[in-house]
Coordinates of N, CA and C in Angstrom, one line a residue:
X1 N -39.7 -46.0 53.6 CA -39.1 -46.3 52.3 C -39.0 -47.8 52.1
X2 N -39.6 -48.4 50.7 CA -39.3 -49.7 50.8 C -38.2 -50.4 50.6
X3 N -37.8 -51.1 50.9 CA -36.4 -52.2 51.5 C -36.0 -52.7 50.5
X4 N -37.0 -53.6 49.2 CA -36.7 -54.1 48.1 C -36.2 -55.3 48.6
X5 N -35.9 -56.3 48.1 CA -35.4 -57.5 48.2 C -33.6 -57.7 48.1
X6 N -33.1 -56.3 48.5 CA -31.6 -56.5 48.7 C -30.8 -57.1 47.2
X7 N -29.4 -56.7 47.2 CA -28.8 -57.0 46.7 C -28.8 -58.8 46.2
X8 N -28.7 -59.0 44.9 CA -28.1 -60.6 45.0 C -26.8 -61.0 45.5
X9 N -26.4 -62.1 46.0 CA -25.3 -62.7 47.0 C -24.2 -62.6 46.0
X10 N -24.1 -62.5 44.8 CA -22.9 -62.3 44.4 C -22.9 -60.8 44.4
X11 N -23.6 -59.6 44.4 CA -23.2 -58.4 44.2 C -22.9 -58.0 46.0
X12 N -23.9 -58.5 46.7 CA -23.3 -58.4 48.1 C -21.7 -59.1 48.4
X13 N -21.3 -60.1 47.6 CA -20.3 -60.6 48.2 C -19.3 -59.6 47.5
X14 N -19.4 -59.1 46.3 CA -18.0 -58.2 45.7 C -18.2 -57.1 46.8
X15 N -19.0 -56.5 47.4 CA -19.1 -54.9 47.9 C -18.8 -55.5 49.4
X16 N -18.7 -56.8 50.0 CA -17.9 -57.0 51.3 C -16.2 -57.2 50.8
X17 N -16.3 -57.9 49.2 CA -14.9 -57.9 49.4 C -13.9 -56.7 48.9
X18 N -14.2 -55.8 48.7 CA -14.1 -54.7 48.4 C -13.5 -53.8 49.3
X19 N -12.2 -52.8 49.0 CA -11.5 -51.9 50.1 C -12.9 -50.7 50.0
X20 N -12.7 -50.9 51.4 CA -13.9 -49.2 51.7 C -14.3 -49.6 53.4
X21 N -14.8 -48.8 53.6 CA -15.4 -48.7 55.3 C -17.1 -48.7 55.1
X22 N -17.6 -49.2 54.3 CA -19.2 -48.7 54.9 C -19.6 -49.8 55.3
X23 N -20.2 -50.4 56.6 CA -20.4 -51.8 57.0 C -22.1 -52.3 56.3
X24 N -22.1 -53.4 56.0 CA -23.3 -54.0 55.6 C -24.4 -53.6 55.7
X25 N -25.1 -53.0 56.8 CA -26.3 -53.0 56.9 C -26.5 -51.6 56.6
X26 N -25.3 -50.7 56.7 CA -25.4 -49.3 55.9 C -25.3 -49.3 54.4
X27 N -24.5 -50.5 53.7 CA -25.1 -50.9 52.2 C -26.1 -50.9 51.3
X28 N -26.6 -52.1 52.5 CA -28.8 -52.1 52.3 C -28.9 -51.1 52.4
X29 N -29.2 -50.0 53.4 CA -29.8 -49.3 53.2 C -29.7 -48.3 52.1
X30 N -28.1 -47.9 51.7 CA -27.8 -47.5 50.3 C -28.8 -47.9 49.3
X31 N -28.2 -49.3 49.1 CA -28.7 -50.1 48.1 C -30.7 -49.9 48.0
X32 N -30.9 -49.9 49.3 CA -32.9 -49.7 49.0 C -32.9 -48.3 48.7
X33 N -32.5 -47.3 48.9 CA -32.3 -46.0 48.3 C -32.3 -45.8 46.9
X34 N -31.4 -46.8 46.6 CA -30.8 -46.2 44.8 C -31.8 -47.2 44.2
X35 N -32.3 -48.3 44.9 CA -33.0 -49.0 44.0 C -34.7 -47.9 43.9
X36 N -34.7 -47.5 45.2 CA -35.7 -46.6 45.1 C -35.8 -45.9 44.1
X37 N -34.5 -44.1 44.1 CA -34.5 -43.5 43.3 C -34.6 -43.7 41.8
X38 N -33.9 -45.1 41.9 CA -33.7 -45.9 40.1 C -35.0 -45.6 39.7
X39 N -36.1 -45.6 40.2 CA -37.4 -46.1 39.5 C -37.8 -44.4 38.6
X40 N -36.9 -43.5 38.9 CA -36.9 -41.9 38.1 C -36.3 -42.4 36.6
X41 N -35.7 -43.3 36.5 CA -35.0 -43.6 35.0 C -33.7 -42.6 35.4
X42 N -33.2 -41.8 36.2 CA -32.1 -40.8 36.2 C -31.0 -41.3 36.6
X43 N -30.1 -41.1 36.4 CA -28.6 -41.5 36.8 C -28.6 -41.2 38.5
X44 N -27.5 -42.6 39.1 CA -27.6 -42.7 40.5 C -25.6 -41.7 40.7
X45 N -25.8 -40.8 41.6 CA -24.4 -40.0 41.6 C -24.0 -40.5 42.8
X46 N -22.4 -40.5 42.7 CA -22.1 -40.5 44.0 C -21.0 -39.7 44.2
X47 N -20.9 -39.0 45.6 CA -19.8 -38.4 45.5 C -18.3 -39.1 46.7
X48 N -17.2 -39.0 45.9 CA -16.2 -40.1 46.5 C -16.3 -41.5 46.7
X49 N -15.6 -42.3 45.8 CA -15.6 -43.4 45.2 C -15.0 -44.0 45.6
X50 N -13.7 -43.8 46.3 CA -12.6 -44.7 46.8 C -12.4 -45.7 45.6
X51 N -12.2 -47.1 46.5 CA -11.9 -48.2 46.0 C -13.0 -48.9 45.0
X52 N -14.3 -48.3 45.5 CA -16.0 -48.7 44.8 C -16.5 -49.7 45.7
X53 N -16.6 -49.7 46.7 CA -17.2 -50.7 47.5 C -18.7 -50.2 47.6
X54 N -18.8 -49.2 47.5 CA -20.5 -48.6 47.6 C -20.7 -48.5 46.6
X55 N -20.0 -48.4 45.5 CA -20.4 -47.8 43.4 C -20.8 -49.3 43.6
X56 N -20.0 -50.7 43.6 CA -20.6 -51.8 43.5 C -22.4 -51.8 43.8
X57 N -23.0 -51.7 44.7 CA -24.1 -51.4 45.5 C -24.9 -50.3 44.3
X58 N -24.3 -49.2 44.0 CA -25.2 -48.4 43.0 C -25.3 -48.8 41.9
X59 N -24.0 -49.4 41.3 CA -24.1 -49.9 40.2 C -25.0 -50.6 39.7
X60 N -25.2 -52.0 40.5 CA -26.2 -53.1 40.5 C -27.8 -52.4 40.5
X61 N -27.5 -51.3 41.7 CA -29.5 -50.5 41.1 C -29.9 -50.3 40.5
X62 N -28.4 -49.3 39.6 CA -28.5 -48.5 38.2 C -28.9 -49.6 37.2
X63 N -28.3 -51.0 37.2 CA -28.5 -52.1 36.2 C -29.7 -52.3 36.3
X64 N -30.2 -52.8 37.3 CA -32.1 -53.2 37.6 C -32.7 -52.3 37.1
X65 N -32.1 -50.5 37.1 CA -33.5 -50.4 36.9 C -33.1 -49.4 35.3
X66 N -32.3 -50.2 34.5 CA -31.9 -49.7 33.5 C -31.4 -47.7 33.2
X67 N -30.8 -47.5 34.5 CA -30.1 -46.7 34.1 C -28.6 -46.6 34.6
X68 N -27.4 -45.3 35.0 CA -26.6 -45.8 35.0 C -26.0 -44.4 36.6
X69 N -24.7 -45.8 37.1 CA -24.4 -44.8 38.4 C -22.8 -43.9 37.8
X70 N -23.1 -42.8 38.3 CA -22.2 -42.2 38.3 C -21.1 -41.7 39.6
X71 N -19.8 -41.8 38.9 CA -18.9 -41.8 40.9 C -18.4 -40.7 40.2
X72 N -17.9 -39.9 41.4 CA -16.8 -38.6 41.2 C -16.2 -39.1 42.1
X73 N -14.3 -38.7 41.6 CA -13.5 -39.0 42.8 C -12.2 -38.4 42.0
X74 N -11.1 -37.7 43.0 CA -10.2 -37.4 42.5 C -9.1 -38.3 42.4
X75 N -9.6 -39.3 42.9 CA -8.6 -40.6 43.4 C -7.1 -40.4 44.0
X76 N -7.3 -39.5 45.0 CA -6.2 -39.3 45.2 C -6.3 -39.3 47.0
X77 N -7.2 -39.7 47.4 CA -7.8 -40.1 49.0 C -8.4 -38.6 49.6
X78 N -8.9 -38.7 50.8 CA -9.4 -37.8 51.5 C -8.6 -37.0 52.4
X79 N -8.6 -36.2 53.3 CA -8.3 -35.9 54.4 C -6.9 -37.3 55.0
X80 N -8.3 -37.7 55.9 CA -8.0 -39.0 57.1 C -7.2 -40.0 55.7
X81 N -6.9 -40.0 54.7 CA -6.4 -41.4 54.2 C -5.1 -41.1 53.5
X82 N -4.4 -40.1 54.3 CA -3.2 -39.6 53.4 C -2.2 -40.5 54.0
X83 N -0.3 -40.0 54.1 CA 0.3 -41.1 55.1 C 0.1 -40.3 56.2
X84 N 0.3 -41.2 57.6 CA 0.4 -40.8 58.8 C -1.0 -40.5 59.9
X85 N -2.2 -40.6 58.8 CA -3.1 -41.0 59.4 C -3.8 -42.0 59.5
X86 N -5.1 -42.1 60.0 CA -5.8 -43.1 60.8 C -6.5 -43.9 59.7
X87 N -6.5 -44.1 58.2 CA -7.4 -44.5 57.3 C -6.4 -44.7 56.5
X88 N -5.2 -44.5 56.5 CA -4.0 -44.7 55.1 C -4.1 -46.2 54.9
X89 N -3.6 -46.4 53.4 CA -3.7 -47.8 53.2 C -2.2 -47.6 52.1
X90 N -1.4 -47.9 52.7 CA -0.2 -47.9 51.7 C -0.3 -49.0 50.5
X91 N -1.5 -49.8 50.5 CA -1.0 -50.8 49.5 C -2.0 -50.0 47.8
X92 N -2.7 -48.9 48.6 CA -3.2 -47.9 47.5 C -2.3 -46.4 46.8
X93 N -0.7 -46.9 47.4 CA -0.5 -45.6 47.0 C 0.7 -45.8 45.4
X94 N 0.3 -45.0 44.9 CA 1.7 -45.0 43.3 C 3.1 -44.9 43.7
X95 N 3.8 -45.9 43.2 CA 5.1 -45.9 43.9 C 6.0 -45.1 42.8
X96 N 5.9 -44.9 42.0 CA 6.0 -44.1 40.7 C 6.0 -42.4 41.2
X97 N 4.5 -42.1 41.8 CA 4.9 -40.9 42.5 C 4.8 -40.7 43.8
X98 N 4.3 -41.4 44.8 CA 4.3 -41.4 45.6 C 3.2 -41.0 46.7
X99 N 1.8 -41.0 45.3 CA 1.2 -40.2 45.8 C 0.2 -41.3 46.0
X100 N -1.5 -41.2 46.8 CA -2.5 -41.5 46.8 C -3.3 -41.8 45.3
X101 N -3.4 -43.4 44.6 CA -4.2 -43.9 43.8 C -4.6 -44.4 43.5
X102 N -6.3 -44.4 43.9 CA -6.9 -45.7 43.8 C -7.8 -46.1 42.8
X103 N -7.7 -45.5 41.9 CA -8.4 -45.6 40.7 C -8.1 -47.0 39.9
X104 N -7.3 -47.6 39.9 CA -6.6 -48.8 39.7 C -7.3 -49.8 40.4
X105 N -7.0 -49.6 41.6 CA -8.4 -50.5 42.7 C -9.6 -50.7 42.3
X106 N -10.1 -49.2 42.6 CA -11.4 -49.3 41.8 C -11.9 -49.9 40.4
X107 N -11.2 -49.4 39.3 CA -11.2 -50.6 38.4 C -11.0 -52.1 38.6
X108 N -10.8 -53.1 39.1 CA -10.4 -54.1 39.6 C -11.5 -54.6 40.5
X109 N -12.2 -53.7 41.5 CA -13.4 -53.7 41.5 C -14.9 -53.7 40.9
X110 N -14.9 -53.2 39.8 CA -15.3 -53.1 39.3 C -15.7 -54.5 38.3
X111 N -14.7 -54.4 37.8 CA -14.7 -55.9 37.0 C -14.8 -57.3 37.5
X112 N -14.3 -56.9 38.8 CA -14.4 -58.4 39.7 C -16.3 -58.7 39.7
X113 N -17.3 -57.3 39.9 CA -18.0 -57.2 40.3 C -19.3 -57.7 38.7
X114 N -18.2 -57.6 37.6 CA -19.1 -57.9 36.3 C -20.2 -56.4 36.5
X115 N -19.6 -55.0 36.8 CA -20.5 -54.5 36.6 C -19.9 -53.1 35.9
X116 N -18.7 -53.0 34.8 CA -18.4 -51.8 34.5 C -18.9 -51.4 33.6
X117 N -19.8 -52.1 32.7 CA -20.6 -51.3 31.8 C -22.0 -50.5 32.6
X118 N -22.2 -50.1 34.0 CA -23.0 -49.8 34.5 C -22.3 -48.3 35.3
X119 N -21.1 -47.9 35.3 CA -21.0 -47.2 35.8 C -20.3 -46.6 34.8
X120 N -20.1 -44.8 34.9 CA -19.5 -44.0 34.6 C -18.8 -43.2 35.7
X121 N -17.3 -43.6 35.1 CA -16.5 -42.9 36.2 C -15.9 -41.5 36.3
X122 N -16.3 -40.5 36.9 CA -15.6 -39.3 36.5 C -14.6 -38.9 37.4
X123 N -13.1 -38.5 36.9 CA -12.0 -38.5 37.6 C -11.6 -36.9 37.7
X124 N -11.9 -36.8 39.0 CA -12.3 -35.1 39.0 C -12.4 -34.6 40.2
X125 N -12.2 -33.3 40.8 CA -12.9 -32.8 41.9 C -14.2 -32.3 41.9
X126 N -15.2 -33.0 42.8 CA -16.4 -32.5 42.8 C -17.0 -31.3 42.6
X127 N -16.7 -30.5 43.0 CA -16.7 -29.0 42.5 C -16.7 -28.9 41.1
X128 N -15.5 -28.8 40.4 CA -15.3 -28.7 39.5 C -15.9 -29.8 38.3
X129 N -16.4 -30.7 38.8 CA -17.4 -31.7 37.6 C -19.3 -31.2 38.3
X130 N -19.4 -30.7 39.3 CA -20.8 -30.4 39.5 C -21.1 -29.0 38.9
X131 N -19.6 -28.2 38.7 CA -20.3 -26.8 38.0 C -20.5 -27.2 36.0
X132 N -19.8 -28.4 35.8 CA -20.2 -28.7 34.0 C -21.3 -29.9 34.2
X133 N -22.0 -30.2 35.1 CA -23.2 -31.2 34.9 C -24.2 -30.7 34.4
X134 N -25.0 -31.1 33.0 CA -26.0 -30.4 32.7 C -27.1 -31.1 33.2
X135 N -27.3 -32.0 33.4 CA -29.0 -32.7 34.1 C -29.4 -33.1 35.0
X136 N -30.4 -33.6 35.4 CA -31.1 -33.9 36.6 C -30.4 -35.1 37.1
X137 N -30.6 -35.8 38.6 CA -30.0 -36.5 38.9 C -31.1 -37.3 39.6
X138 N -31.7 -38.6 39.8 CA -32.2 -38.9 40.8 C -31.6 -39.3 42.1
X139 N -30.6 -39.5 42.8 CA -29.8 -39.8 43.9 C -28.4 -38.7 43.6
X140 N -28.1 -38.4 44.7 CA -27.1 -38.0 45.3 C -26.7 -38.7 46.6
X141 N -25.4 -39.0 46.5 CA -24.8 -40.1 47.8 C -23.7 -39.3 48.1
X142 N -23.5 -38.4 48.9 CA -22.8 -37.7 49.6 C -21.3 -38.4 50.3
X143 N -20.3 -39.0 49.9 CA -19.0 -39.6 50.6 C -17.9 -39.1 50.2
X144 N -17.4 -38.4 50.3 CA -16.2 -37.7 49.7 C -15.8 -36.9 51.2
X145 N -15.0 -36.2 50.7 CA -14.0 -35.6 51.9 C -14.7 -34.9 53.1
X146 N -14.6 -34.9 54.3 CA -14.9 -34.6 55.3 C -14.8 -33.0 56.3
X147 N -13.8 -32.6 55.5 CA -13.8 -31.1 56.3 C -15.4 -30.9 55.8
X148 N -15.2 -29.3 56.8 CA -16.5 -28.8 55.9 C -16.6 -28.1 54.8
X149 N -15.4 -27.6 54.5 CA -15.1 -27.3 53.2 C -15.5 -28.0 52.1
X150 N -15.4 -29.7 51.9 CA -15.8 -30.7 50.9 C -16.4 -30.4 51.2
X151 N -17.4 -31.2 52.3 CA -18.7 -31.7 52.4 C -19.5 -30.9 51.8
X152 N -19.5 -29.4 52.4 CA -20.4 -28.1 52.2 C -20.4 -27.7 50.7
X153 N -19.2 -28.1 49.4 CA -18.9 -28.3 48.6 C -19.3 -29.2 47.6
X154 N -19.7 -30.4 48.5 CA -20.7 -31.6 47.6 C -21.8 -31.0 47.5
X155 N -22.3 -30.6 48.8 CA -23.9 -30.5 48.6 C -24.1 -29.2 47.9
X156 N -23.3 -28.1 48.2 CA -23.8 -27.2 47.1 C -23.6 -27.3 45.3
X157 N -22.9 -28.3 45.2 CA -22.4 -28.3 44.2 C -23.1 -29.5 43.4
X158 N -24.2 -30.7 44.2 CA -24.5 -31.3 43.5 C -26.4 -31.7 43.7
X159 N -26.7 -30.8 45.2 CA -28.1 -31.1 45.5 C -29.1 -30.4 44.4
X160 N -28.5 -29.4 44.1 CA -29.1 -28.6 43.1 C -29.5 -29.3 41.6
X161 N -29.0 -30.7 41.6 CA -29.0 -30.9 40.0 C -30.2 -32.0 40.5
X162 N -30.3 -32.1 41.9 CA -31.2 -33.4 42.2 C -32.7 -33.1 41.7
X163 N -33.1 -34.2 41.1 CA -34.7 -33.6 40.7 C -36.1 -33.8 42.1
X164 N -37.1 -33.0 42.2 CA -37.9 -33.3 43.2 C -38.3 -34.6 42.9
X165 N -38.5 -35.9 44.3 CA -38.8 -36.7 44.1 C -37.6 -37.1 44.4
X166 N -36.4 -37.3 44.1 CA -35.0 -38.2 44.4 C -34.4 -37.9 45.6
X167 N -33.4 -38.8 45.6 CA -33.1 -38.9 47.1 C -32.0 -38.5 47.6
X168 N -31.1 -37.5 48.2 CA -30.0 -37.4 48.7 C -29.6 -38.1 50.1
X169 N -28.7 -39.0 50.0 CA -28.0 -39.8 50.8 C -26.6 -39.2 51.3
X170 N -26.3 -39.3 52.8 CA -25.7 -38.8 53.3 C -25.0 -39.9 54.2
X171 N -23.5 -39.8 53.9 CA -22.6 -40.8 54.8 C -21.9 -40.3 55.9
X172 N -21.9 -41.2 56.9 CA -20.9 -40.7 58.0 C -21.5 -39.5 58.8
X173 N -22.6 -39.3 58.7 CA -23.1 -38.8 60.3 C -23.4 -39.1 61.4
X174 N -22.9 -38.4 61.9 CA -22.6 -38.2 63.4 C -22.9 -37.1 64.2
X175 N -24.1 -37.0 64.7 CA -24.8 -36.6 66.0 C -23.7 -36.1 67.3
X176 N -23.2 -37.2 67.6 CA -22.1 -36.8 68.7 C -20.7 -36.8 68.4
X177 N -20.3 -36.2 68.5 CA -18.9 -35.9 68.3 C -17.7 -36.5 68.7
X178 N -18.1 -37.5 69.9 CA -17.3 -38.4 69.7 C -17.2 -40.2 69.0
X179 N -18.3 -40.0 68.2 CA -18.1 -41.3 67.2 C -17.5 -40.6 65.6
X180 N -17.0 -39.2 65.6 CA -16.7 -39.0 64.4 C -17.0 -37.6 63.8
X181 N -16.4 -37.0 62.6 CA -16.2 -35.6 62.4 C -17.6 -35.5 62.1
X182 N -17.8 -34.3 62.6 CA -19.3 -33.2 62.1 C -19.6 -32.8 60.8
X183 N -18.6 -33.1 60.2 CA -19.1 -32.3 58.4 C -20.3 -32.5 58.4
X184 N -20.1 -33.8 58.0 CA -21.7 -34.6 57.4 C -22.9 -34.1 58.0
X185 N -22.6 -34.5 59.4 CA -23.6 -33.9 60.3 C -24.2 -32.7 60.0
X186 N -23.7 -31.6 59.7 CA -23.6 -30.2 59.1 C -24.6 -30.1 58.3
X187 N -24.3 -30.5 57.3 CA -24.3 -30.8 56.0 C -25.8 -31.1 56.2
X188 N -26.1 -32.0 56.8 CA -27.3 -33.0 56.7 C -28.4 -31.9 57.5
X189 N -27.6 -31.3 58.5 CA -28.8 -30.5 59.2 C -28.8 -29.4 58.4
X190 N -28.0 -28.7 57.7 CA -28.6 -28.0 56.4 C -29.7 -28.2 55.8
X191 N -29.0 -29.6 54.9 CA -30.0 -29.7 54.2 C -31.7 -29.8 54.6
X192 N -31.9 -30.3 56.0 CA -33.4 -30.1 56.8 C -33.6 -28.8 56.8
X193 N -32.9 -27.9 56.7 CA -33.0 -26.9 57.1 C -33.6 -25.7 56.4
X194 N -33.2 -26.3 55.3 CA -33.5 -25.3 53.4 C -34.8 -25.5 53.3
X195 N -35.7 -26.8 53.9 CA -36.9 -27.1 54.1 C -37.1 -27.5 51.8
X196 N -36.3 -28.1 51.4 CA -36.1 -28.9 50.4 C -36.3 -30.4 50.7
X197 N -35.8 -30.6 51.6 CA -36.2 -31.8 52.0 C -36.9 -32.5 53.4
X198 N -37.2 -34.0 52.8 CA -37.6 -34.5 54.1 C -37.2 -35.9 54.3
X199 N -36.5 -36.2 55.8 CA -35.5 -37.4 56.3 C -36.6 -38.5 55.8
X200 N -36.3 -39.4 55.8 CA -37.2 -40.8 55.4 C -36.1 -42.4 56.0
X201 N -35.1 -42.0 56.1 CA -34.8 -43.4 56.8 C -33.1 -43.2 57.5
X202 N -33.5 -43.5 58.9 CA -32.2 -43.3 59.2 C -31.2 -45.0 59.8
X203 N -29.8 -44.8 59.2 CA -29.7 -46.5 59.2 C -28.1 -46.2 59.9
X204 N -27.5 -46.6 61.0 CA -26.2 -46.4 61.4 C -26.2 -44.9 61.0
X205 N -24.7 -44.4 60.1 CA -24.5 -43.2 59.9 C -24.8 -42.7 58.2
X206 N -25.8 -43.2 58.5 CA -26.2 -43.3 56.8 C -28.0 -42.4 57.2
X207 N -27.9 -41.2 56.4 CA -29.5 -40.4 56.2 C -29.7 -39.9 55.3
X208 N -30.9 -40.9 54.9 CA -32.0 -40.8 53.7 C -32.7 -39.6 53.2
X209 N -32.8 -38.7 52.5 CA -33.6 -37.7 52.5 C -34.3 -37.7 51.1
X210 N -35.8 -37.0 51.1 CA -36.1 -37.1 49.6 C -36.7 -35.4 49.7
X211 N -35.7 -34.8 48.1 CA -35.9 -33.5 47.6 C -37.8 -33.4 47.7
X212 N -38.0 -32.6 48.7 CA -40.0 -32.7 48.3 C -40.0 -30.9 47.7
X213 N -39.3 -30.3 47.5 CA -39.6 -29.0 47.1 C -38.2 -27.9 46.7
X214 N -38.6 -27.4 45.8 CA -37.2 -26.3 45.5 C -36.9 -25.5 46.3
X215 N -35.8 -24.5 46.3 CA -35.2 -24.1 47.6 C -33.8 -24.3 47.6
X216 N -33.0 -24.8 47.0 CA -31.9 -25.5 47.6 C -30.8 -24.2 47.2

């Protein structure tokens, strides 16, 4: 897959200063992905948006290559980011209700990043905004909640709209079980498995795949 010439230093620097967990060089590889897929003219999707540290990264693709990224997120955190566990961030939560929301972040991201006319934000559960999507998608970026219940719930709910040719991106796999939960992993060896796709670049816990045939 080719690499592209990376992000420019100011869109790399919003997406380091940015609340999220994806480390740098799993960015790039994002980022050569969506710049890839961009060249379909199709909207770049992603699923689970958090704070936008990775929408930054799609965003910027979507702009090059004149189309636009789309995030789903219910903004209300995952699993692992509620109180009492290992990913909470109390300075994201509504004190008003008490609950998880970072949609506010995200915006603020966004604009720090001079890129909100490039994204469209849908405030939703995945499921329920992948069964009203009418069109093709070129990228799917798989980050949203971790059981296998989500996970298994993104991909059925949004691989299907991917057009042959585009790319589904997959976060947070993990091979062995003790660097981190299996969803993804799951998920990912599915999708090899439907014989819909084929892997093309593997980068940390980040795997590349491009739709080469129907099936899904």
């Amino acid at each position: 897959m080719p690499t592209g010439t990376g992000p420019k230093a100011d869109v790399l620097a919003a997406f380091e200063a940015a609340k999220g967990f994806m480390p740098v060089h799993e960015g790039l590889a994002l980022y050569a992905a969506a710049t890839e897929a961009g060249a379909l003219g199709l909207p770049l999707l992603e699923v689970g948006t958090y704070c936008g540290r990775s929408t930054v990264l799609l965003a910027d693709a979507a702009r090059e290559a004149g189309t636009v990224a789309v995030t789903v997120d219910h903004h209300r955190g995952s699993e692992e980011q509620q109180p009492g566990w290992e990913y909470h961030d109390p300075t994201v939560v509504d004190p008003e209700t008490g609950r998880m929301d970072t949609l506010p972040t995200f915006r603020r991201t966004l604009h720090q990043a001079g890129l909100e006319d490039h994204v469209i934000a849908v405030v939703g559960r995945s499921p329920q905004v992948a069964r009203v999507w009418g069109g093709r998608i070129g990228l799917v970026f798989i980050d949203g909640g971790h059981t296998d219940e989500h996970a298994n719930g993104d991909y059925e709910g949004w691989a299907p709209h991917l057009a042959e040719g585009g790319l589904l991106v997959i976060h947070d796999v993990f091979p062995d079980p003790a660097d981190g939960g299996q969803a993804p992993y799951r998920v990912y060896l599915r999708a090899l498995a439907s014989g819909a796709f084929t892997e093309i670049s593997v980068t940390g816990s980040l795997r590349v795949l491009r739709r080469t045939a129907p099936g899904i």
